[in-house]
XYZ file of C-alpha atoms in Angstrom:
519
model
C 220.355 -31.770 41.619
C 217.351 -34.440 41.842
C 214.294 -32.958 43.945
C 213.207 -35.764 45.936
C 209.360 -35.975 46.591
C 207.767 -36.526 49.981
C 206.865 -40.319 49.957
C 203.045 -40.588 50.743
C 200.847 -43.840 51.645
C 199.483 -45.638 48.686
C 196.230 -44.630 50.593
C 196.509 -41.034 50.271
C 193.848 -39.699 47.919
C 196.503 -37.108 46.235
C 198.376 -40.253 45.066
C 195.498 -43.088 44.625
C 195.227 -43.672 40.987
C 192.358 -42.402 39.146
C 190.842 -45.913 38.360
C 190.349 -45.899 42.033
C 189.238 -43.221 42.301
C 186.324 -43.851 40.500
C 185.901 -47.296 41.744
C 184.705 -45.228 44.859
C 182.585 -42.738 43.776
C 181.030 -45.334 42.264
C 180.662 -47.286 44.916
C 179.773 -43.895 47.050
C 176.795 -44.034 44.107
C 175.881 -47.527 44.736
C 175.367 -47.070 48.415
C 173.082 -43.812 47.470
C 171.124 -45.411 44.975
C 170.547 -48.586 47.490
C 169.638 -46.513 49.988
C 167.231 -45.041 47.482
C 165.527 -48.089 46.575
C 165.367 -48.964 49.996
C 163.259 -46.173 50.387
C 161.312 -46.528 47.508
C 160.453 -50.242 48.778
C 159.744 -48.357 52.251
C 157.421 -46.318 50.599
C 155.879 -48.719 48.397
C 155.084 -51.358 51.102
C 153.572 -48.696 53.577
C 151.325 -47.211 50.753
C 150.553 -50.503 50.133
C 149.667 -51.140 53.884
C 147.422 -48.584 53.866
C 145.613 -49.650 50.682
C 144.992 -52.693 52.546
C 144.112 -51.235 55.471
C 141.455 -48.917 54.059
C 139.691 -51.719 52.092
C 139.713 -54.628 54.590
C 140.026 -53.157 57.612
C 136.189 -53.660 59.094
C 134.486 -51.363 59.311
C 131.378 -51.088 62.543
C 128.321 -48.591 62.320
C 128.182 -46.164 64.320
C 125.583 -46.886 67.241
C 121.833 -45.352 65.758
C 120.577 -41.985 67.575
C 118.386 -43.119 70.816
C 115.164 -41.564 69.278
C 115.256 -44.082 66.394
C 116.891 -46.918 69.054
C 113.212 -46.537 71.424
C 111.485 -46.360 67.801
C 113.316 -49.683 66.782
C 112.231 -52.012 69.178
C 108.730 -51.212 69.166
C 106.541 -53.802 67.196
C 106.318 -52.562 63.350
C 103.853 -52.995 61.405
C 104.397 -55.894 58.461
C 103.695 -54.868 54.961
C 101.853 -58.004 53.944
C 98.605 -57.311 51.957
C 95.360 -59.405 51.049
C 94.131 -59.705 47.887
C 91.746 -57.540 48.065
C 94.673 -55.134 49.087
C 97.458 -55.865 45.807
C 93.713 -55.186 43.762
C 93.684 -51.939 45.330
C 96.736 -50.853 44.912
C 97.310 -51.500 41.331
C 93.427 -50.651 40.435
C 94.037 -46.982 42.268
C 97.487 -45.972 40.383
C 95.832 -47.435 37.461
C 93.244 -44.756 37.725
C 95.207 -41.787 38.060
C 97.559 -42.951 35.642
C 94.274 -42.148 33.597
C 93.567 -38.737 34.871
C 95.894 -36.357 32.434
C 97.445 -34.075 34.956
C 99.333 -32.669 32.207
C 101.435 -29.598 32.946
C 102.144 -27.736 28.661
C 103.978 -24.896 30.716
C 103.961 -22.844 33.824
C 100.899 -21.233 32.229
C 99.266 -23.712 30.574
C 97.843 -26.583 32.444
C 95.357 -29.269 32.238
C 93.256 -27.541 35.607
C 89.921 -29.659 34.617
C 91.794 -32.884 35.058
C 93.999 -31.585 38.065
C 90.453 -30.633 39.690
C 89.248 -34.001 39.475
C 92.044 -35.528 41.330
C 90.840 -34.212 44.874
C 87.376 -36.211 44.655
C 89.676 -39.369 43.089
C 91.518 -39.496 46.255
C 88.758 -38.296 48.403
C 86.897 -41.543 46.995
C 89.751 -44.059 47.152
C 91.426 -43.323 50.581
C 88.298 -42.805 52.935
C 90.157 -44.187 55.830
C 92.612 -40.594 54.956
C 89.934 -38.520 54.725
C 88.091 -39.606 57.968
C 90.326 -39.533 60.056
C 90.450 -37.645 62.473
C 93.857 -36.465 63.527
C 94.351 -35.843 59.945
C 93.725 -32.508 58.181
C 93.759 -32.149 54.400
C 93.868 -28.308 52.873
C 93.882 -27.442 48.568
C 97.029 -24.904 48.712
C 96.978 -23.104 45.516
C 93.971 -24.572 44.042
C 95.338 -27.696 42.911
C 98.049 -29.048 45.385
C 97.341 -30.749 48.665
C 98.755 -30.610 51.802
C 97.911 -33.377 55.107
C 98.970 -32.396 58.470
C 98.985 -35.948 60.101
C 99.102 -35.114 63.980
C 101.319 -37.128 66.007
C 100.754 -38.557 69.555
C 104.249 -37.014 70.547
C 103.712 -33.227 69.991
C 107.818 -32.722 71.044
C 109.335 -34.559 68.250
C 110.049 -32.911 65.599
C 108.020 -33.330 62.122
C 109.616 -34.979 59.009
C 107.291 -34.552 55.389
C 106.610 -36.697 51.967
C 106.802 -34.884 49.110
C 105.095 -35.911 45.709
C 103.689 -34.513 42.259
C 100.974 -35.056 40.155
C 101.126 -33.304 37.378
C 102.911 -35.330 34.639
C 104.625 -33.635 31.107
C 102.939 -34.219 27.835
C 102.727 -37.707 25.689
C 102.268 -38.471 22.221
C 101.608 -42.269 21.434
C 105.087 -42.222 19.159
C 107.800 -44.391 20.608
C 105.266 -46.394 22.720
C 104.697 -49.919 23.585
C 101.072 -48.936 23.740
C 98.876 -46.774 21.863
C 97.646 -44.588 24.644
C 99.729 -43.780 27.246
C 97.576 -42.711 29.601
C 95.550 -45.950 29.102
C 97.077 -47.337 32.255
C 97.104 -50.648 30.175
C 98.552 -53.738 31.579
C 100.768 -55.734 29.773
C 102.992 -58.613 31.156
C 103.181 -58.105 34.488
C 103.802 -54.553 33.888
C 101.571 -50.788 33.486
C 102.186 -48.666 30.490
C 101.534 -44.989 31.097
C 102.557 -41.874 32.167
C 103.246 -40.898 35.021
C 103.398 -44.672 36.929
C 107.264 -43.582 37.542
C 106.639 -39.383 37.934
C 105.522 -39.843 39.940
C 101.707 -40.913 40.629
C 103.609 -43.633 42.211
C 104.756 -41.919 44.406
C 101.319 -40.066 45.202
C 99.104 -42.725 45.408
C 102.267 -45.274 47.265
C 102.351 -42.374 50.121
C 98.944 -42.252 50.260
C 98.102 -46.007 50.117
C 100.582 -46.629 52.873
C 98.566 -44.210 54.846
C 95.153 -45.755 54.128
C 96.657 -49.254 54.616
C 98.451 -48.350 57.948
C 95.071 -46.625 59.760
C 93.038 -49.572 58.845
C 95.146 -51.430 60.998
C 94.596 -49.110 63.921
C 97.539 -46.846 63.654
C 98.291 -43.567 64.955
C 102.201 -42.034 64.960
C 103.973 -40.826 67.529
C 105.803 -38.297 65.151
C 103.926 -35.366 63.315
C 104.371 -35.569 59.640
C 103.136 -33.933 56.527
C 102.654 -34.621 53.024
C 102.912 -32.384 50.315
C 101.209 -33.296 46.691
C 102.672 -30.440 44.027
C 100.519 -29.807 41.306
C 103.245 -28.410 38.742
C 106.514 -29.899 39.796
C 107.025 -30.380 35.863
C 106.863 -26.667 35.613
C 109.116 -25.091 38.990
C 106.389 -26.052 41.109
C 106.054 -22.022 41.110
C 101.463 -22.336 42.046
C 102.045 -25.737 44.005
C 105.445 -26.692 46.664
C 106.118 -22.840 46.657
C 103.009 -22.094 48.382
C 103.162 -24.997 50.549
C 106.760 -24.082 51.680
C 105.191 -20.299 52.141
C 101.949 -21.973 54.203
C 104.299 -24.313 56.392
C 106.690 -20.928 56.674
C 103.778 -18.985 58.297
C 103.183 -21.315 60.475
C 106.582 -21.616 62.096
C 107.551 -25.049 61.192
C 110.723 -26.301 60.840
C 111.081 -30.053 59.750
C 113.525 -33.085 60.713
C 113.667 -33.780 57.160
C 112.488 -34.166 54.004
C 111.796 -36.991 51.413
C 110.892 -36.570 47.482
C 111.353 -38.280 44.409
C 114.993 -38.871 43.584
C 116.981 -42.230 42.634
C 116.606 -45.569 42.925
C 117.543 -49.366 43.838
C 119.591 -50.553 41.576
C 120.153 -54.709 40.992
C 122.620 -56.264 39.244
C 123.324 -52.523 37.703
C 126.295 -51.335 39.385
C 129.323 -52.837 37.544
C 131.466 -55.039 40.545
C 128.561 -55.215 43.042
C 126.204 -57.846 43.225
C 123.260 -57.160 45.625
C 121.260 -54.508 44.902
C 122.105 -51.081 45.870
C 119.409 -48.468 47.219
C 120.797 -44.719 46.273
C 119.382 -41.937 47.980
C 120.418 -38.233 46.414
C 121.900 -36.178 49.227
C 121.752 -33.202 46.732
C 120.629 -31.500 43.211
C 122.673 -30.631 40.877
C 122.118 -26.518 39.764
C 120.855 -25.880 36.525
C 121.211 -23.028 33.821
C 118.961 -22.080 30.526
C 120.683 -19.944 28.946
C 119.331 -18.409 25.527
C 122.464 -17.369 22.522
C 122.120 -15.263 20.265
C 124.172 -13.841 17.113
C 122.420 -11.120 14.752
C 124.336 -9.807 11.187
C 123.332 -7.720 8.409
C 120.608 -9.464 6.555
C 121.429 -9.717 2.287
C 120.918 -12.332 -0.325
C 122.542 -15.910 -0.947
C 124.051 -14.342 -3.782
C 126.643 -12.660 -2.423
C 127.071 -13.417 0.873
C 129.543 -12.468 3.525
C 132.517 -13.871 5.298
C 130.916 -14.876 7.930
C 126.760 -15.773 8.803
C 124.978 -15.406 12.154
C 124.598 -19.217 11.545
C 127.916 -20.032 11.380
C 129.253 -17.928 14.612
C 126.815 -19.278 16.482
C 127.358 -22.539 15.377
C 131.196 -22.231 15.868
C 130.238 -20.754 19.590
C 128.390 -24.053 20.531
C 130.449 -25.925 18.747
C 133.604 -24.998 21.093
C 130.992 -25.638 23.752
C 130.971 -29.277 23.121
C 134.423 -29.216 22.176
C 135.480 -27.965 25.771
C 133.302 -29.673 28.290
C 133.422 -28.225 31.690
C 136.266 -29.747 33.969
C 135.407 -32.962 35.518
C 135.046 -32.358 39.348
C 135.449 -35.625 40.512
C 136.523 -35.816 44.203
C 135.029 -32.124 44.798
C 131.809 -33.268 45.390
C 129.184 -35.379 47.365
C 129.778 -37.861 44.524
C 132.984 -39.692 46.300
C 131.071 -40.348 49.210
C 129.102 -42.090 47.121
C 131.790 -44.289 46.163
C 133.350 -44.783 48.867
C 130.298 -45.990 51.097
C 130.012 -48.662 48.255
C 133.513 -49.709 48.536
C 133.426 -52.409 50.520
C 130.691 -54.003 48.370
C 132.604 -53.899 45.619
C 134.441 -57.106 43.771
C 137.806 -57.275 43.650
C 140.560 -55.427 42.354
C 137.584 -52.622 42.308
C 136.990 -52.732 45.713
C 140.637 -52.100 46.129
C 140.201 -49.107 43.745
C 136.929 -47.418 45.772
C 138.472 -48.530 48.786
C 141.505 -45.861 48.126
C 139.967 -43.318 45.869
C 142.704 -40.081 47.832
C 144.991 -42.356 45.656
C 142.892 -43.640 43.041
C 140.440 -40.914 42.416
C 142.069 -39.142 39.032
C 141.862 -42.829 37.187
C 138.687 -43.569 38.328
C 136.988 -39.760 37.345
C 138.764 -40.777 34.280
C 136.706 -43.332 33.592
C 133.482 -42.227 35.223
C 133.318 -39.951 32.156
C 132.961 -42.033 29.085
C 129.332 -42.599 29.312
C 126.807 -40.130 29.150
C 124.913 -41.512 32.878
C 128.268 -40.775 34.872
C 129.577 -38.490 33.294
C 126.515 -36.186 34.541
C 128.148 -37.280 38.159
C 131.779 -35.599 37.622
C 130.930 -32.372 35.771
C 128.485 -29.352 34.959
C 127.010 -30.454 31.693
C 126.223 -28.971 28.789
C 123.254 -29.808 26.300
C 122.288 -27.828 23.641
C 118.704 -27.946 22.911
C 117.274 -25.620 20.246
C 118.703 -24.025 17.296
C 116.691 -21.530 15.705
C 117.888 -19.761 12.270
C 116.701 -18.840 8.405
C 113.706 -18.041 7.185
C 114.201 -18.878 3.733
C 117.000 -20.911 1.934
C 118.073 -17.771 -0.445
C 118.234 -15.261 2.584
C 120.952 -14.765 4.860
C 119.188 -14.240 8.440
C 119.611 -11.425 10.383
C 120.415 -14.105 13.342
C 120.339 -16.814 14.588
C 119.485 -18.195 18.404
C 119.911 -21.060 20.377
C 119.048 -22.545 23.898
C 121.705 -24.441 26.030
C 120.694 -26.291 29.416
C 123.680 -26.672 32.027
C 123.270 -28.672 35.247
C 125.401 -27.170 37.299
C 127.948 -29.641 39.492
C 127.565 -29.399 43.537
C 131.466 -27.701 43.544
C 130.434 -24.863 41.463
C 127.360 -22.097 40.920
C 126.351 -20.109 38.554
C 128.557 -17.162 38.298
C 131.610 -20.094 37.676
C 130.030 -21.639 34.903
C 129.203 -18.652 33.118
C 133.047 -17.542 33.412
C 133.798 -20.380 31.795
C 130.913 -20.412 29.105
C 132.264 -16.732 28.156
C 135.532 -17.783 28.407
C 135.436 -20.941 26.273
C 133.346 -19.025 23.036
C 135.605 -15.954 23.388
C 133.495 -13.915 20.904
C 131.737 -10.548 22.309
C 129.593 -11.352 18.840
C 127.459 -14.113 21.054
C 125.083 -12.425 23.829
C 124.235 -14.727 26.175
C 120.814 -13.885 28.425
C 119.516 -16.526 31.102
C 116.372 -17.629 30.986
C 116.461 -19.379 34.238
C 119.406 -20.477 36.987
C 119.918 -21.734 40.391
C 122.504 -22.766 42.091
C 123.168 -26.542 43.320
C 121.363 -27.865 46.752
C 123.022 -27.887 49.536
C 124.584 -31.677 50.432
C 122.191 -33.169 53.121
C 123.916 -34.277 56.326
C 124.694 -38.288 55.508
C 125.785 -40.405 58.632
C 125.098 -42.640 61.428
C 123.774 -40.023 63.964
C 120.982 -38.240 61.275
C 117.878 -39.441 62.104
C 116.330 -39.462 58.627
C 119.612 -41.832 57.248
C 118.564 -44.429 60.222
C 114.829 -44.371 59.258
C 115.526 -44.513 55.030
C 118.075 -47.440 56.116
C 116.252 -49.948 58.334
C 113.234 -48.595 56.520
C 114.694 -50.360 53.076
C 116.500 -53.444 54.899
C 112.697 -54.240 56.412
C 110.713 -53.527 52.918
C 113.650 -54.930 50.587
C 116.136 -57.293 52.704
C 117.756 -58.584 49.723
C 119.483 -54.818 49.570
C 123.323 -54.779 50.120
C 123.419 -51.213 50.965
C 121.417 -47.755 51.069
C 123.992 -45.512 49.761
C 123.831 -41.585 49.104
C 123.951 -40.256 45.245
C 123.371 -37.003 43.581
C 119.940 -36.176 41.856
C 121.457 -35.010 38.603
C 117.250 -33.611 37.890
C 115.370 -31.660 39.867
C 112.236 -31.739 41.824
C 110.110 -29.475 43.969
C 111.928 -30.898 47.119
C 114.625 -27.728 46.228
C 112.189 -24.926 47.265
C 112.068 -26.927 51.197
C 115.110 -25.472 52.129
C 114.390 -22.715 54.771
C 112.264 -25.884 56.071
C 115.416 -28.516 56.589
C 118.782 -28.615 55.907
C 118.178 -32.438 54.979
C 116.511 -32.589 52.111
C 116.647 -36.612 50.769
C 115.422 -38.408 46.936
C 114.271 -41.409 46.377
C 111.867 -43.539 44.713
C 111.155 -47.232 46.287
C 111.264 -48.748 42.907
C 114.143 -51.716 41.358
C 115.853 -51.422 38.246
C 117.662 -54.301 37.007
C 120.038 -54.305 33.507
C 117.010 -55.332 31.384
C 115.005 -52.220 32.790
C 118.142 -49.668 31.867
C 116.055 -48.855 28.308
C 113.364 -47.891 30.147
C 115.505 -45.858 32.747
C 116.905 -44.289 29.721
C 113.656 -43.548 27.844
C 112.241 -42.376 31.158
C 114.678 -39.443 30.807
C 112.681 -39.237 27.571
C 109.589 -39.052 29.437
C 108.278 -43.213 28.683
C 107.179 -44.584 31.839
C 106.261 -48.099 33.396
C 106.498 -49.788 36.449
C 106.263 -53.539 37.567
C 102.580 -54.304 39.402
C 102.985 -56.319 42.858
C 102.983 -60.113 42.359
C 98.846 -61.163 42.729
C 100.474 -65.056 43.781
């Protein structure tokens, strides 16, 4: 008997040929692929839209605080000087540079020169020392505190800082024979302290002197603090000024100290000059690394010597730098603020650091100057070991200086160091350490920020942007954190590309500054 099967429709899946089944599956796959491609295109278009909006959307500044708005409507004194005043400016700076107010260490300073500084500024600034509403005090024997009493006691005072001491200088490496000669050559004054920081000392006092000659009386009170030992920590100068102000219950609207500069043609992709104001300082660790071992003779050396062990530990620190932390600290704020000023395509990248941040961070770490912005830096600065060529030294010692990124602490850095070295034979002893300084406010509603922006634009009209920055060095301002939460660092000096060699040498204490145009 023949069994006949049930007849089914050709469309029945169970009767569909194998090729038809594969074609159906392939069709569904193609459909899913198209859906995925459309979703991807939609995502890319959405990202592109966000990128373009963030790059090219107009950015309207917020309205100025009422206190500053009232001040801005008043008549401003134009920064114009007579030929005689220009000569005074230059000669007063030169005279200050010739005074060798050198700080060798916290316990070794040229106190003779420091003592001579007071009669010098009394003679150079007679209006300052004779004004009835200005009080002058000597703090810690050689530092100076000026209180300028404003007409409105209800306004919170601010403070301007600078320091009169300088680091030692030898004639080696200078274009002039005497680094304290204040010699003028080709429109420049050469000398120790022309940028660090007697230019600020004399600039602040001369500004006040010239204003007083024009019958100036401030509405808001302010202070001027001139420390005498900033180069060696500020323990006898700035810290005693702070203690004096604290004893009087003083709180400050803001503090302005030395720091960053105006960079003209220096920032890649930005044509107009940029004024960078430090809103924080990196922290610091100075640590001594020591390895001890049995002494011996070079004729029968051990497998490892103290020098070899310590050298290996230090090599690990250099080969494994601290993590790149771009985007975790205030450095990202600087690039976001400058984003509209960058040329294409950098303007797109800087306006969208949420997307391109890792790329920018990797780029910045390629050079020492910008690398210091994105991580805690490690610098091996001293190494001591051995007394004779044929003697195995019993110990080796090195000093390492770390400058701590704003998003890290002393303890976190020390933990990374210990893990990187991973050798119990290496003993680490801290010589000094402090955490990074708090980040000062930077927005259009902050009084100090409004003052800086308006003043810089008035004095330097060619400046395109006033942006927050980071001080990779340290200043006396770090001692003032209990008196204000708004501490800023800025030195109104213009640096151009041809000045960069001077700037890099500046880090090795070689300073010069352009003199005022006599024409």
